[in-house]
mmCIF file of C-alpha atoms and ligand atoms in Angstrom:
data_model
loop_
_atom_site.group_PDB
_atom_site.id
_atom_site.type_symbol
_atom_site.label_atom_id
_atom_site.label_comp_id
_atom_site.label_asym_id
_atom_site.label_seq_id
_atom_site.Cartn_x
_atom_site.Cartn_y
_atom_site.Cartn_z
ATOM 1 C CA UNK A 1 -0.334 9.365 -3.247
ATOM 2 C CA UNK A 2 -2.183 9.567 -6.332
ATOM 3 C CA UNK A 3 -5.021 11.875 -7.515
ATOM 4 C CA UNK A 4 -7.288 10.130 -9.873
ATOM 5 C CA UNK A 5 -5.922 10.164 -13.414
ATOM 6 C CA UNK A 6 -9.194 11.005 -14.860
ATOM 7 C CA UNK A 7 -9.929 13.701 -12.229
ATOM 8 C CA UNK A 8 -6.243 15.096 -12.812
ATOM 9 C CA UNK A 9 -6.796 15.839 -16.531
ATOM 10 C CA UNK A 10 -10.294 17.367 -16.096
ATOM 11 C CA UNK A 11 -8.769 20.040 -13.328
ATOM 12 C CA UNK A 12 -5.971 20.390 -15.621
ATOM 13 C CA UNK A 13 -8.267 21.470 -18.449
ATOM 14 C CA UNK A 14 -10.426 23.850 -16.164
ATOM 15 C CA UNK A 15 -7.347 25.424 -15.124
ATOM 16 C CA UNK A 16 -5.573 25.992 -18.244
ATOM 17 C CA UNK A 17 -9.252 27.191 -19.469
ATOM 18 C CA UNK A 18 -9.403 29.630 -16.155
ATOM 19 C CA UNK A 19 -6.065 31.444 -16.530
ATOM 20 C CA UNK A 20 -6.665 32.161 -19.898
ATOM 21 C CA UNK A 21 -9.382 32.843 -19.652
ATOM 22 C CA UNK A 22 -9.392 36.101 -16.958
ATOM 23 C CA UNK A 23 -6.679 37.320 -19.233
ATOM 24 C CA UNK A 24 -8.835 37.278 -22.210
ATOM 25 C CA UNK A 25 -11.270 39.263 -20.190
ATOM 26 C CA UNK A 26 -8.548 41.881 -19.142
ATOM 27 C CA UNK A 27 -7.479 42.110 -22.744
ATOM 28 C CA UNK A 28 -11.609 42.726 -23.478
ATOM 29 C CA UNK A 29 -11.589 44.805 -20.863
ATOM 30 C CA UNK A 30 -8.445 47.040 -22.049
ATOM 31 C CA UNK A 31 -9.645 47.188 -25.642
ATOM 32 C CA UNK A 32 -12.815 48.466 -24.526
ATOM 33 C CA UNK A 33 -11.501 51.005 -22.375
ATOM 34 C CA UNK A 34 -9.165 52.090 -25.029
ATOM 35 C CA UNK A 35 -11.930 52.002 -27.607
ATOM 36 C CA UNK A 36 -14.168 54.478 -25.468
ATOM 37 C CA UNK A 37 -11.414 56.504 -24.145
ATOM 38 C CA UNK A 38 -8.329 57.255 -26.967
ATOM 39 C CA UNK A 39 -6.065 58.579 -24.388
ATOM 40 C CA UNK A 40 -5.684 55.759 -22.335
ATOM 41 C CA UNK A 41 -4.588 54.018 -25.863
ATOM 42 C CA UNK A 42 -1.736 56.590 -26.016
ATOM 43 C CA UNK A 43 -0.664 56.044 -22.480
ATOM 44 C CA UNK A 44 -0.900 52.228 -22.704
ATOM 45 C CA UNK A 45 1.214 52.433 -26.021
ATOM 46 C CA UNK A 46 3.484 54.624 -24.144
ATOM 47 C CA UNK A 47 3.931 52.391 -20.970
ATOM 48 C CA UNK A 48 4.374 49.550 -22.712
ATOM 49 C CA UNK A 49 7.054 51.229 -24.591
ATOM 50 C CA UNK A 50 9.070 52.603 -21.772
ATOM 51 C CA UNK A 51 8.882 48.864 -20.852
ATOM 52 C CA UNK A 52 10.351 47.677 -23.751
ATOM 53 C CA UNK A 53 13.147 50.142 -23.754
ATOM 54 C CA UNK A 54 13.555 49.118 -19.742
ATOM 55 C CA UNK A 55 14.363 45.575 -21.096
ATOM 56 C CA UNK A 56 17.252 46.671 -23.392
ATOM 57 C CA UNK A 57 18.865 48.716 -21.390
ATOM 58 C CA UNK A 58 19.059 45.668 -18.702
ATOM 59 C CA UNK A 59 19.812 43.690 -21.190
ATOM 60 C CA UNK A 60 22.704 46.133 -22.898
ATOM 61 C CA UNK A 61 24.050 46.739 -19.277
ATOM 62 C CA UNK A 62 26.792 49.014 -19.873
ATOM 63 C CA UNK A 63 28.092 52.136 -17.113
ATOM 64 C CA UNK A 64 25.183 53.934 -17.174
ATOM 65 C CA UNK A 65 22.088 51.108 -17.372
ATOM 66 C CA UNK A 66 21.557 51.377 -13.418
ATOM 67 C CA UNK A 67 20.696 55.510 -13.968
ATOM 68 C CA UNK A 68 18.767 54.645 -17.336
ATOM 69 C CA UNK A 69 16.621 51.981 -15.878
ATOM 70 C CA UNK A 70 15.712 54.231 -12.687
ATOM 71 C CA UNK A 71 14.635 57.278 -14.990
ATOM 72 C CA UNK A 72 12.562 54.434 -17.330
ATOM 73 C CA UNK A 73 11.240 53.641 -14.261
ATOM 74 C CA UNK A 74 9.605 56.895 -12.842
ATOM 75 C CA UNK A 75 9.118 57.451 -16.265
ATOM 76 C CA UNK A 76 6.659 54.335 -16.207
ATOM 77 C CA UNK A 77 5.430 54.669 -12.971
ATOM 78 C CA UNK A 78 4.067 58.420 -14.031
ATOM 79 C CA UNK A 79 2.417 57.494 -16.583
ATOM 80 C CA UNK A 80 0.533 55.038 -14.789
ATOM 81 C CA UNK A 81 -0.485 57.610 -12.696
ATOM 82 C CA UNK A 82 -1.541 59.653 -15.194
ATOM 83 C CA UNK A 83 -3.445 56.521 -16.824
ATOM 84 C CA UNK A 84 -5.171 55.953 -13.556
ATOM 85 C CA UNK A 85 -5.701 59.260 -13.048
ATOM 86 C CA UNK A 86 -7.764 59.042 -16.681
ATOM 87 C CA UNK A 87 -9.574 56.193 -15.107
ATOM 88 C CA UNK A 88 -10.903 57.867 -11.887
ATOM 89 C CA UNK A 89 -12.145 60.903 -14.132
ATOM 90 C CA UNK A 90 -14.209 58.496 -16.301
ATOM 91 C CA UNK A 91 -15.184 56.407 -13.319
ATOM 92 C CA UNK A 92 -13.824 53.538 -13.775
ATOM 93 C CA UNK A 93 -12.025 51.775 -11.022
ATOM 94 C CA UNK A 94 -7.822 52.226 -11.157
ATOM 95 C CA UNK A 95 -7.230 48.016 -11.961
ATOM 96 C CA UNK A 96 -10.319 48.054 -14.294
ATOM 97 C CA UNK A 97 -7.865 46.653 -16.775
ATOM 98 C CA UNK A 98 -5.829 44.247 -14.508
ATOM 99 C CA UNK A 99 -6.420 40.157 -14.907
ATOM 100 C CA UNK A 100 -8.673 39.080 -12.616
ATOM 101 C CA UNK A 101 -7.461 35.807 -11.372
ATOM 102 C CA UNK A 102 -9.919 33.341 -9.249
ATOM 103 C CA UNK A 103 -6.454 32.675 -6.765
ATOM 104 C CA UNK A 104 -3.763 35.475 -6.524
ATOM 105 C CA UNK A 105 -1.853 32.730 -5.038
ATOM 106 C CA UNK A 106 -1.089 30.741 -8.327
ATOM 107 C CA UNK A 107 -2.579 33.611 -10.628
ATOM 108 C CA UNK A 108 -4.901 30.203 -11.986
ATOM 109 C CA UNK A 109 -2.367 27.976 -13.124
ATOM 110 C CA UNK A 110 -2.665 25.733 -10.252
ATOM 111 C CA UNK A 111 1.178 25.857 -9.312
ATOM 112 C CA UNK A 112 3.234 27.737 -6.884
ATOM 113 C CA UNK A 113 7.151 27.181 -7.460
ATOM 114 C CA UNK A 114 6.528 23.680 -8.611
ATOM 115 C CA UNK A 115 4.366 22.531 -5.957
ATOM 116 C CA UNK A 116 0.523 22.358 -6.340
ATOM 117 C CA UNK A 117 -1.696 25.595 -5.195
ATOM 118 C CA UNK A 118 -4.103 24.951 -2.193
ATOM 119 C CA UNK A 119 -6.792 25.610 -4.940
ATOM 120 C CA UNK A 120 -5.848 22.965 -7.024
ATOM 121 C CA UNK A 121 -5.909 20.573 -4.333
ATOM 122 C CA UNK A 122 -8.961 21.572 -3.208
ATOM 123 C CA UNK A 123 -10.155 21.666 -6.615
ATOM 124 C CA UNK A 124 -9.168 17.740 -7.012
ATOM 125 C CA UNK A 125 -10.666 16.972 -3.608
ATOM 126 C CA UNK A 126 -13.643 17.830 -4.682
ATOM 127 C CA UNK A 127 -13.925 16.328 -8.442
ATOM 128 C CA UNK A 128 -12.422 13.447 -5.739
ATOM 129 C CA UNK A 129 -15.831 13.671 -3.848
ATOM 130 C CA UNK A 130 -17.844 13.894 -7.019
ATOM 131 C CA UNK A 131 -15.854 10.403 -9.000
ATOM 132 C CA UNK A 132 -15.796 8.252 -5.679
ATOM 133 C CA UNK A 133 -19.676 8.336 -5.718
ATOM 134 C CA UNK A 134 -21.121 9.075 -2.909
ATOM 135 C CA UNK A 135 -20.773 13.185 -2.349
ATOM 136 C CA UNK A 136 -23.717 13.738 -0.381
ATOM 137 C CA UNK A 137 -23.070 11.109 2.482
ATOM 138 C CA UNK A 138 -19.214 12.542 2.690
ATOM 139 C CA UNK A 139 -20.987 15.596 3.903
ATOM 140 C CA UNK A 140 -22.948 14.096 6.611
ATOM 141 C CA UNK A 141 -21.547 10.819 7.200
ATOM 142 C CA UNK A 142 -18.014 11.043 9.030
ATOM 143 C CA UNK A 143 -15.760 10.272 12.276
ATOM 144 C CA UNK A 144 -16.888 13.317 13.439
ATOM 145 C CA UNK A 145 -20.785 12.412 13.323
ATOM 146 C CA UNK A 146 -19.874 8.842 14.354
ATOM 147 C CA UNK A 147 -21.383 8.671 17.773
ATOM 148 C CA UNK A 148 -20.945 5.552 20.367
ATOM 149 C CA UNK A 149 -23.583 6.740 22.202
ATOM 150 C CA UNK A 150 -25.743 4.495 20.412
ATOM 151 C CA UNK A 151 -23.881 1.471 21.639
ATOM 152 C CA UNK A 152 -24.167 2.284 25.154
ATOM 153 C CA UNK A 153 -27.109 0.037 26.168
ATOM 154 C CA UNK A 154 -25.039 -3.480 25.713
ATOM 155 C CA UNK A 155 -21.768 -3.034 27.555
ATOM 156 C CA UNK A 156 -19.734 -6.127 24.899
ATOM 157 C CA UNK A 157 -21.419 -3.788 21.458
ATOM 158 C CA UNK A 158 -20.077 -0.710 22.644
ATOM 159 C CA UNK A 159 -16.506 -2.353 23.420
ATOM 160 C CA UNK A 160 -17.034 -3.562 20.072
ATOM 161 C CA UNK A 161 -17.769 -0.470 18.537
ATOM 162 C CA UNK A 162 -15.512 1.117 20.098
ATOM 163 C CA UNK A 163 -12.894 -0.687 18.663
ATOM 164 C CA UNK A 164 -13.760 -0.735 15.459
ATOM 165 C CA UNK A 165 -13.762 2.811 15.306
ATOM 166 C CA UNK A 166 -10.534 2.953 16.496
ATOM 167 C CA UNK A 167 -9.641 0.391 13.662
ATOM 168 C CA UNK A 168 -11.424 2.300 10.949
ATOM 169 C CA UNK A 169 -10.380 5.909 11.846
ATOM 170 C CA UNK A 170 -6.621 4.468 12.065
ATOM 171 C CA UNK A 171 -7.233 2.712 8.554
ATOM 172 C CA UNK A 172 -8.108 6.226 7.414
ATOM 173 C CA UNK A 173 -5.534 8.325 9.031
ATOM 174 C CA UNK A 174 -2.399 5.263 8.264
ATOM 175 C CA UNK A 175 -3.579 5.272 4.810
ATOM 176 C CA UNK A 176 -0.329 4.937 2.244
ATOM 177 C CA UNK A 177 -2.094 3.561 -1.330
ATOM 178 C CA UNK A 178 -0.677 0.183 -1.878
ATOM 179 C CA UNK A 179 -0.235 -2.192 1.140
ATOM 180 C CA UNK A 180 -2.665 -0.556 3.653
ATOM 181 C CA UNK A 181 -4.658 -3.905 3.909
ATOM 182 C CA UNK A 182 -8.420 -4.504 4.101
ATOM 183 C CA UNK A 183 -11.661 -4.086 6.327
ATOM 184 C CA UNK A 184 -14.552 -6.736 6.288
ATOM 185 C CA UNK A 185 -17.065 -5.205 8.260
ATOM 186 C CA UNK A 186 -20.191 -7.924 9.327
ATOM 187 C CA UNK A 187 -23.345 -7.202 11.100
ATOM 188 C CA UNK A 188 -26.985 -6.012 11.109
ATOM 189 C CA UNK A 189 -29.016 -3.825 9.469
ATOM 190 C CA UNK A 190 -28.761 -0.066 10.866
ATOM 191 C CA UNK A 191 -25.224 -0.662 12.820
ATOM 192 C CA UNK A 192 -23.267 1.800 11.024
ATOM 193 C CA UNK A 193 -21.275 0.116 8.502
ATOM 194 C CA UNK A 194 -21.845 2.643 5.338
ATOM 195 C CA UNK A 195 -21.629 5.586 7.847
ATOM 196 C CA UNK A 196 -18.054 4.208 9.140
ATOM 197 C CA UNK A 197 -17.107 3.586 5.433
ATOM 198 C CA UNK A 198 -17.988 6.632 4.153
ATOM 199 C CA UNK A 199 -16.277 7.931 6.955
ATOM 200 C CA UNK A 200 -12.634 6.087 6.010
ATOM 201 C CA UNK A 201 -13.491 7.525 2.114
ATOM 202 C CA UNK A 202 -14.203 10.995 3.406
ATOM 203 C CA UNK A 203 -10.759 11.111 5.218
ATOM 204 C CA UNK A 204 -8.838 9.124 2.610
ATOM 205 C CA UNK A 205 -10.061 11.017 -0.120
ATOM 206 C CA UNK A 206 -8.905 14.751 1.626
ATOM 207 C CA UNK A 207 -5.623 12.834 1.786
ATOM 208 C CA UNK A 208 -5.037 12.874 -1.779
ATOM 209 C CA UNK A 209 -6.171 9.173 -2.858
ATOM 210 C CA UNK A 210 -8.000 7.858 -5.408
ATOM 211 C CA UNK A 211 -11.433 6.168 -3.829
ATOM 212 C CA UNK A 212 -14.331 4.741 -5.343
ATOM 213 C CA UNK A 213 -17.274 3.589 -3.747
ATOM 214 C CA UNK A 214 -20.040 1.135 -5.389
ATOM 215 C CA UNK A 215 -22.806 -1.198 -3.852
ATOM 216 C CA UNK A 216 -21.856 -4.483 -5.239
ATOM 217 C CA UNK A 217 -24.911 -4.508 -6.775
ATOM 218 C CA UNK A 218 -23.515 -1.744 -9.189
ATOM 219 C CA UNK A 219 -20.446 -2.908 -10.356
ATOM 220 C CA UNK A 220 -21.888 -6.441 -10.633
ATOM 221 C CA UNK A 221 -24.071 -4.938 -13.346
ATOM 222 C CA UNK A 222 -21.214 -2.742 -14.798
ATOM 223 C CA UNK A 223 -19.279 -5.716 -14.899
ATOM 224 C CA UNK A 224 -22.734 -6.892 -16.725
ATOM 225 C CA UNK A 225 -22.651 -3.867 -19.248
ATOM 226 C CA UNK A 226 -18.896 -4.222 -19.843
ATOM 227 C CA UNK A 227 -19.586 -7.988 -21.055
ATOM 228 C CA UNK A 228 -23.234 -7.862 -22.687
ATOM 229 C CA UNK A 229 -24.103 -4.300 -23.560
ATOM 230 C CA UNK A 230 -27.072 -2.857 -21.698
ATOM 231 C CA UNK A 231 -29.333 -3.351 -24.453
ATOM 232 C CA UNK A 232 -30.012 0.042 -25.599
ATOM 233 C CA UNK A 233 -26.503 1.487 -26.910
ATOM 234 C CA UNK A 234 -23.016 -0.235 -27.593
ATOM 235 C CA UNK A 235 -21.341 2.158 -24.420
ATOM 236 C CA UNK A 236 -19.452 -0.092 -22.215
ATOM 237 C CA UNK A 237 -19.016 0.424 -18.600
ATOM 238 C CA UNK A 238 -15.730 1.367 -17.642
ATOM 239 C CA UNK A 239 -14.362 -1.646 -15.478
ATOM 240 C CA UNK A 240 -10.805 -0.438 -14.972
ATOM 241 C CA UNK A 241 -11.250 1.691 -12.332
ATOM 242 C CA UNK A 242 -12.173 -0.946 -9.730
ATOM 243 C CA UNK A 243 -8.999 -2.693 -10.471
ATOM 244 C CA UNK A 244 -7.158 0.591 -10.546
ATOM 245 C CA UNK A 245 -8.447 2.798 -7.875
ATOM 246 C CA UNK A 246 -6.216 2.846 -4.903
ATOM 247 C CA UNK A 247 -9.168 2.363 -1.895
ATOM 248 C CA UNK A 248 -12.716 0.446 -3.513
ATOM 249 C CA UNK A 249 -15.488 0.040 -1.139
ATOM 250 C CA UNK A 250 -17.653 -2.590 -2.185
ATOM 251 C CA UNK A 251 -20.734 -1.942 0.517
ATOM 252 C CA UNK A 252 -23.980 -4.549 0.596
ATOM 253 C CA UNK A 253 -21.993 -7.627 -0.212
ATOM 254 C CA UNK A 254 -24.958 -10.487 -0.539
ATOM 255 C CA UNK A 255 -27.387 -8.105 -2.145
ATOM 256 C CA UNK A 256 -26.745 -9.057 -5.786
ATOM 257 C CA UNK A 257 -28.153 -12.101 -7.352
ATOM 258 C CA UNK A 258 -25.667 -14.833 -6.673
ATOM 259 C CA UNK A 259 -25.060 -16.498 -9.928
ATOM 260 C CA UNK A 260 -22.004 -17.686 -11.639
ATOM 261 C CA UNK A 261 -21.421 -14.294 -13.559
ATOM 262 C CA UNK A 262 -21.627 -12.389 -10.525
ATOM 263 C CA UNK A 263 -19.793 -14.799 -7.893
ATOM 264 C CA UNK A 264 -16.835 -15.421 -10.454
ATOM 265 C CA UNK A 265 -17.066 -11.187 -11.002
ATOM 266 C CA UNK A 266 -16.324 -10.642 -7.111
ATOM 267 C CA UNK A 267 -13.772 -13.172 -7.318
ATOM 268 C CA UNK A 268 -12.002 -11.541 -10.152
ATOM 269 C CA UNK A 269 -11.903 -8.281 -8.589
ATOM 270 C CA UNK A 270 -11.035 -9.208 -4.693
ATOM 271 C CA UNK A 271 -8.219 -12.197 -6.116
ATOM 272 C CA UNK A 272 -6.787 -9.067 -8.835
ATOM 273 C CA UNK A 273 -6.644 -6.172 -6.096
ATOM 274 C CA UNK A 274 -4.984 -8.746 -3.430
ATOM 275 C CA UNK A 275 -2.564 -9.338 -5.933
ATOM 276 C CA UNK A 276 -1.893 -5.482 -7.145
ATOM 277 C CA UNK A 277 -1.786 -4.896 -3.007
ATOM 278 C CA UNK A 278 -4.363 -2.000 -3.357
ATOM 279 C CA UNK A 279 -7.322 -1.692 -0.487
ATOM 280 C CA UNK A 280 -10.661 -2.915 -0.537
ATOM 281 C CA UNK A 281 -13.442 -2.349 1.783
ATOM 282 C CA UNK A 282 -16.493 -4.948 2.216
ATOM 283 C CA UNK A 283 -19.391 -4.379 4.257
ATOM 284 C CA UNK A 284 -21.809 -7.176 4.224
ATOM 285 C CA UNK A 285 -25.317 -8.557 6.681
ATOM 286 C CA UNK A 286 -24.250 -11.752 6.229
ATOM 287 C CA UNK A 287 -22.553 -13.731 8.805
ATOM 288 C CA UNK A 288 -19.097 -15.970 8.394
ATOM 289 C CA UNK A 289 -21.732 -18.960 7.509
ATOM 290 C CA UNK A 290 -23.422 -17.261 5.484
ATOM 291 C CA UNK A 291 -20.822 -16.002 3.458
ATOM 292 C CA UNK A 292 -19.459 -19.608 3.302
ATOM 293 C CA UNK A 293 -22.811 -21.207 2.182
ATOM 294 C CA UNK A 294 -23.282 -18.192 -0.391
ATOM 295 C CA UNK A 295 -19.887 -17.805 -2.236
ATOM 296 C CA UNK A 296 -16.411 -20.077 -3.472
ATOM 297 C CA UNK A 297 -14.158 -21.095 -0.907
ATOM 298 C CA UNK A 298 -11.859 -19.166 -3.204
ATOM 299 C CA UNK A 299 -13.757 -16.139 -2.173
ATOM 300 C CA UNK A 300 -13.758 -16.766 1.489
ATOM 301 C CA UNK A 301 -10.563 -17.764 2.161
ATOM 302 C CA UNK A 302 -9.272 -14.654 1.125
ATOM 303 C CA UNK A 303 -11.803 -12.477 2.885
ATOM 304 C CA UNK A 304 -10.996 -14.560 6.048
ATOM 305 C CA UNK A 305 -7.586 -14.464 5.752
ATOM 306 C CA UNK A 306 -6.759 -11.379 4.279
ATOM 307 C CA UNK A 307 -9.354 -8.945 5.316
ATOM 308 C CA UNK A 308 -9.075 -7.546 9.047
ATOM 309 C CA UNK A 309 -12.786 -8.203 10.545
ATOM 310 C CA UNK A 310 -14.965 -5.963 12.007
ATOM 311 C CA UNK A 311 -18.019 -7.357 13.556
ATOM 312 C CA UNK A 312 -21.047 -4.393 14.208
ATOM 313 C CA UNK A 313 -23.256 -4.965 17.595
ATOM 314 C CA UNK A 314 -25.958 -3.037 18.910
ATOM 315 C CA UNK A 315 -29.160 -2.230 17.850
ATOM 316 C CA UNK A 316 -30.237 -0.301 14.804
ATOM 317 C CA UNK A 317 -29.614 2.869 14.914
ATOM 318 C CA UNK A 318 -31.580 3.835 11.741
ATOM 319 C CA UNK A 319 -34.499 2.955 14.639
ATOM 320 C CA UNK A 320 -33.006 4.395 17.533
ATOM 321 C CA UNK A 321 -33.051 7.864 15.638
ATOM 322 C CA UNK A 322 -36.685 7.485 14.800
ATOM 323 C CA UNK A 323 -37.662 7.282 18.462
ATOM 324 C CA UNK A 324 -35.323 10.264 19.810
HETATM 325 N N1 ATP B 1 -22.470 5.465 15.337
HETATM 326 C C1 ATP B 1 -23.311 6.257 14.648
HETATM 327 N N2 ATP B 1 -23.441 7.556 14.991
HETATM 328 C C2 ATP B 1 -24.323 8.344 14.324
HETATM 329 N N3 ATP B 1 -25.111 7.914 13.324
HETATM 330 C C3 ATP B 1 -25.007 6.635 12.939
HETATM 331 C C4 ATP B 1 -24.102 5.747 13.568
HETATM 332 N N4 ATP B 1 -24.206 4.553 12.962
HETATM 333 C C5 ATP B 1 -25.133 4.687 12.005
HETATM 334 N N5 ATP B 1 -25.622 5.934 11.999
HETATM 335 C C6 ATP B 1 -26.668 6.440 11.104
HETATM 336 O O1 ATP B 1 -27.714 5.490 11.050
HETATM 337 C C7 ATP B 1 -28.132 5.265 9.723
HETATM 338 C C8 ATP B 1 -27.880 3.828 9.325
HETATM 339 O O2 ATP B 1 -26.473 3.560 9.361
HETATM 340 P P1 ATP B 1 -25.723 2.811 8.176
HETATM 341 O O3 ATP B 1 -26.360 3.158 6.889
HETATM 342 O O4 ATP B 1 -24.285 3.079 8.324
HETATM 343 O O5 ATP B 1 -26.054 1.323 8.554
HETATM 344 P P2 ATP B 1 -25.556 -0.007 7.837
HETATM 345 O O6 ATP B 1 -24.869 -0.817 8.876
HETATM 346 O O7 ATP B 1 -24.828 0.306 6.625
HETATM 347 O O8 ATP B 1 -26.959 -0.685 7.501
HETATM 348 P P3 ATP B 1 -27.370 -1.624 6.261
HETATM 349 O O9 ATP B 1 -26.818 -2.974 6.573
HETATM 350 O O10 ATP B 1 -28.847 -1.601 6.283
HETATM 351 O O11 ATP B 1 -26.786 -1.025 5.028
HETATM 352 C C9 ATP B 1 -27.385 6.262 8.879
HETATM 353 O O12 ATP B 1 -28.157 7.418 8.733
HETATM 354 C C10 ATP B 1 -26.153 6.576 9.704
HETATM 355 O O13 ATP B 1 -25.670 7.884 9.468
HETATM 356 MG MG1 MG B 2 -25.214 0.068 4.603
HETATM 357 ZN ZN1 ZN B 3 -4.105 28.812 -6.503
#
């Protein structure tokens, strides 16, 4: 499992930035209190002296530490009530001066014993969302709002269906990074094909992985920008993350201009993730003879062999929604 490199360091920054941060707003806080009230100065100088001497005399040990610390102790702990005390009288609320961390949990480092706070996860989930490119449909567009009912009318598309869904949400759920194979998904307009992707993305995404998805159109003209420029600026398109990422979903196959740049593009990127064993899904309205007639045989072959096929049936449901 592998968080998005990119996506790592960002969340790194914000958290490093967030801890520091709410303690640089206690400290504000503290020196303004202090500022407008000189007592509490004296107090805070004098707790954080008992403190001090607290740490020598654990440190010094000796026969009578244990008695030492205990009276450093309700020494400290009375002057904290008289500080909040001080506090209450000027209205001010007792931890007006505490750090105010986002998560309590992992007081905003992100860590917890080693292991990674909820909230970072979370965190990376969503900068996950954001980087795989399609946030909106995630929200709308999963197993859960994935409905057969709109095969029911032809009795061979729902078994279809049916299947594939199975297929697709066990994809999802199986998901390791390398060597979890590859969908080809075929049909019609309407059938469901970016809803069942976005789906597997959704799912594989909350799992921890790295997913990107693109229209072929787009990375055909990254690939494009990479090369050539766009014209305007020198910036170059970033091409390493569709041989890097650990599930690519290249939806609309057949919508880009077919020429040799493009063709010899796909090829690059299918033959190069085959060979790294990372996942790729392909959705696509063109048929097996289609796909023959439009691309290399060095393109096909591996789709047909290497890709597990999921034929759509039914009728469109982008329709069928209209009428209801
Ligand atoms: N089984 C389903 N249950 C609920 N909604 C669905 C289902 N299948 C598709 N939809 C919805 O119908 C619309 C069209 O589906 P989708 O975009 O997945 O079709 P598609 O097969 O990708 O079509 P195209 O080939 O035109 O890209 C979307 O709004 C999608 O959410
Ligand atoms: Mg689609
Ligand atoms: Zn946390």
């Amino acid at each position: 499992m592998a968080f998005n490199k990119e996506n790592f360091k960002k969340i790194r920054e914000i958290y490093d930035g967030k801890w520091k941060k709410a303690e640089l707003e206690a400290d504000a806080r503290r020196a303004e209190l202090q500022a407008k009230i000189p007592e509490i100065a004296k107090l805070d100088r004098a707790i954080a002296d008992v403190g001090l001497r607290g740490v020598y005399a654990t440190i010094g040990g000796g026969e009578d530490a244990p008695k030492r610390i205990k009276m450093l102790e309700e020494e400290s702990l009375s002057l904290q009530e008289a500080r909040a005390a001080l506090l209450r009288e000027y209205g001010y609320p007792e931890d007006y001066t505490s750090v105010r961390y986002e998560c309590s949990t992992c007081s905003d480092t992100g860590y917890v014993e080693g292991k990674m706070c909820n909230c970072m996860r979370m965190a990376l989930i969503m900068e996950g969302y954001r980087s795989s490119g399609i946030a909106r449909l995630l929200q709308s567009q999963t197993f859960e709002t994935f409905s057969l009912d709109y095969y029911k009318s032809n009795s061979r598309a729902y078994d279809r269906m049916k299947q594939n869904f199975e297929i697709a949400k066990r994809f999802a759920f199986d998901f390791e990074g390398e060597n979890s194979g590859n969908l080809l998904m075929l049909g019609g307009t309407g059938l469901g094909k970016t809803h069942l992707s976005t789906a597997i993305a959704k799912t594989v995404i909350d799992r921890g992985f790295d997913v990107l998805y693109v229209s072929v159109m787009d990375m055909v003209s990254d690939f494009e920008q990479e090369r050539f420029g766009n014209g305007y600026s020198n910036t170059q398109a970033d091409i390493s993350k569709y041989f890097e990422c650990e599930l690519l979903i290249l939806d609309d196959l057949g919508t880009e201009v077919a020429n040799q740049f493009t063709v010899s593009t796909l090829y690059n990127v299918i033959n190069t993730r085959l060979s790294k064993n990372l996942s790729t899904i392909i959705s696509t309205n063109l048929n097996s003879k289609d796909l023959r007639d439009r691309y290399w045989d060095r393109i096909t072959s591996r789709l047909f062999g290497e890709y597990t096929p999921l034929v759509f049936e039914g009728t469109d449901i982008r329709l069928q929604k209209l009428k209801i």
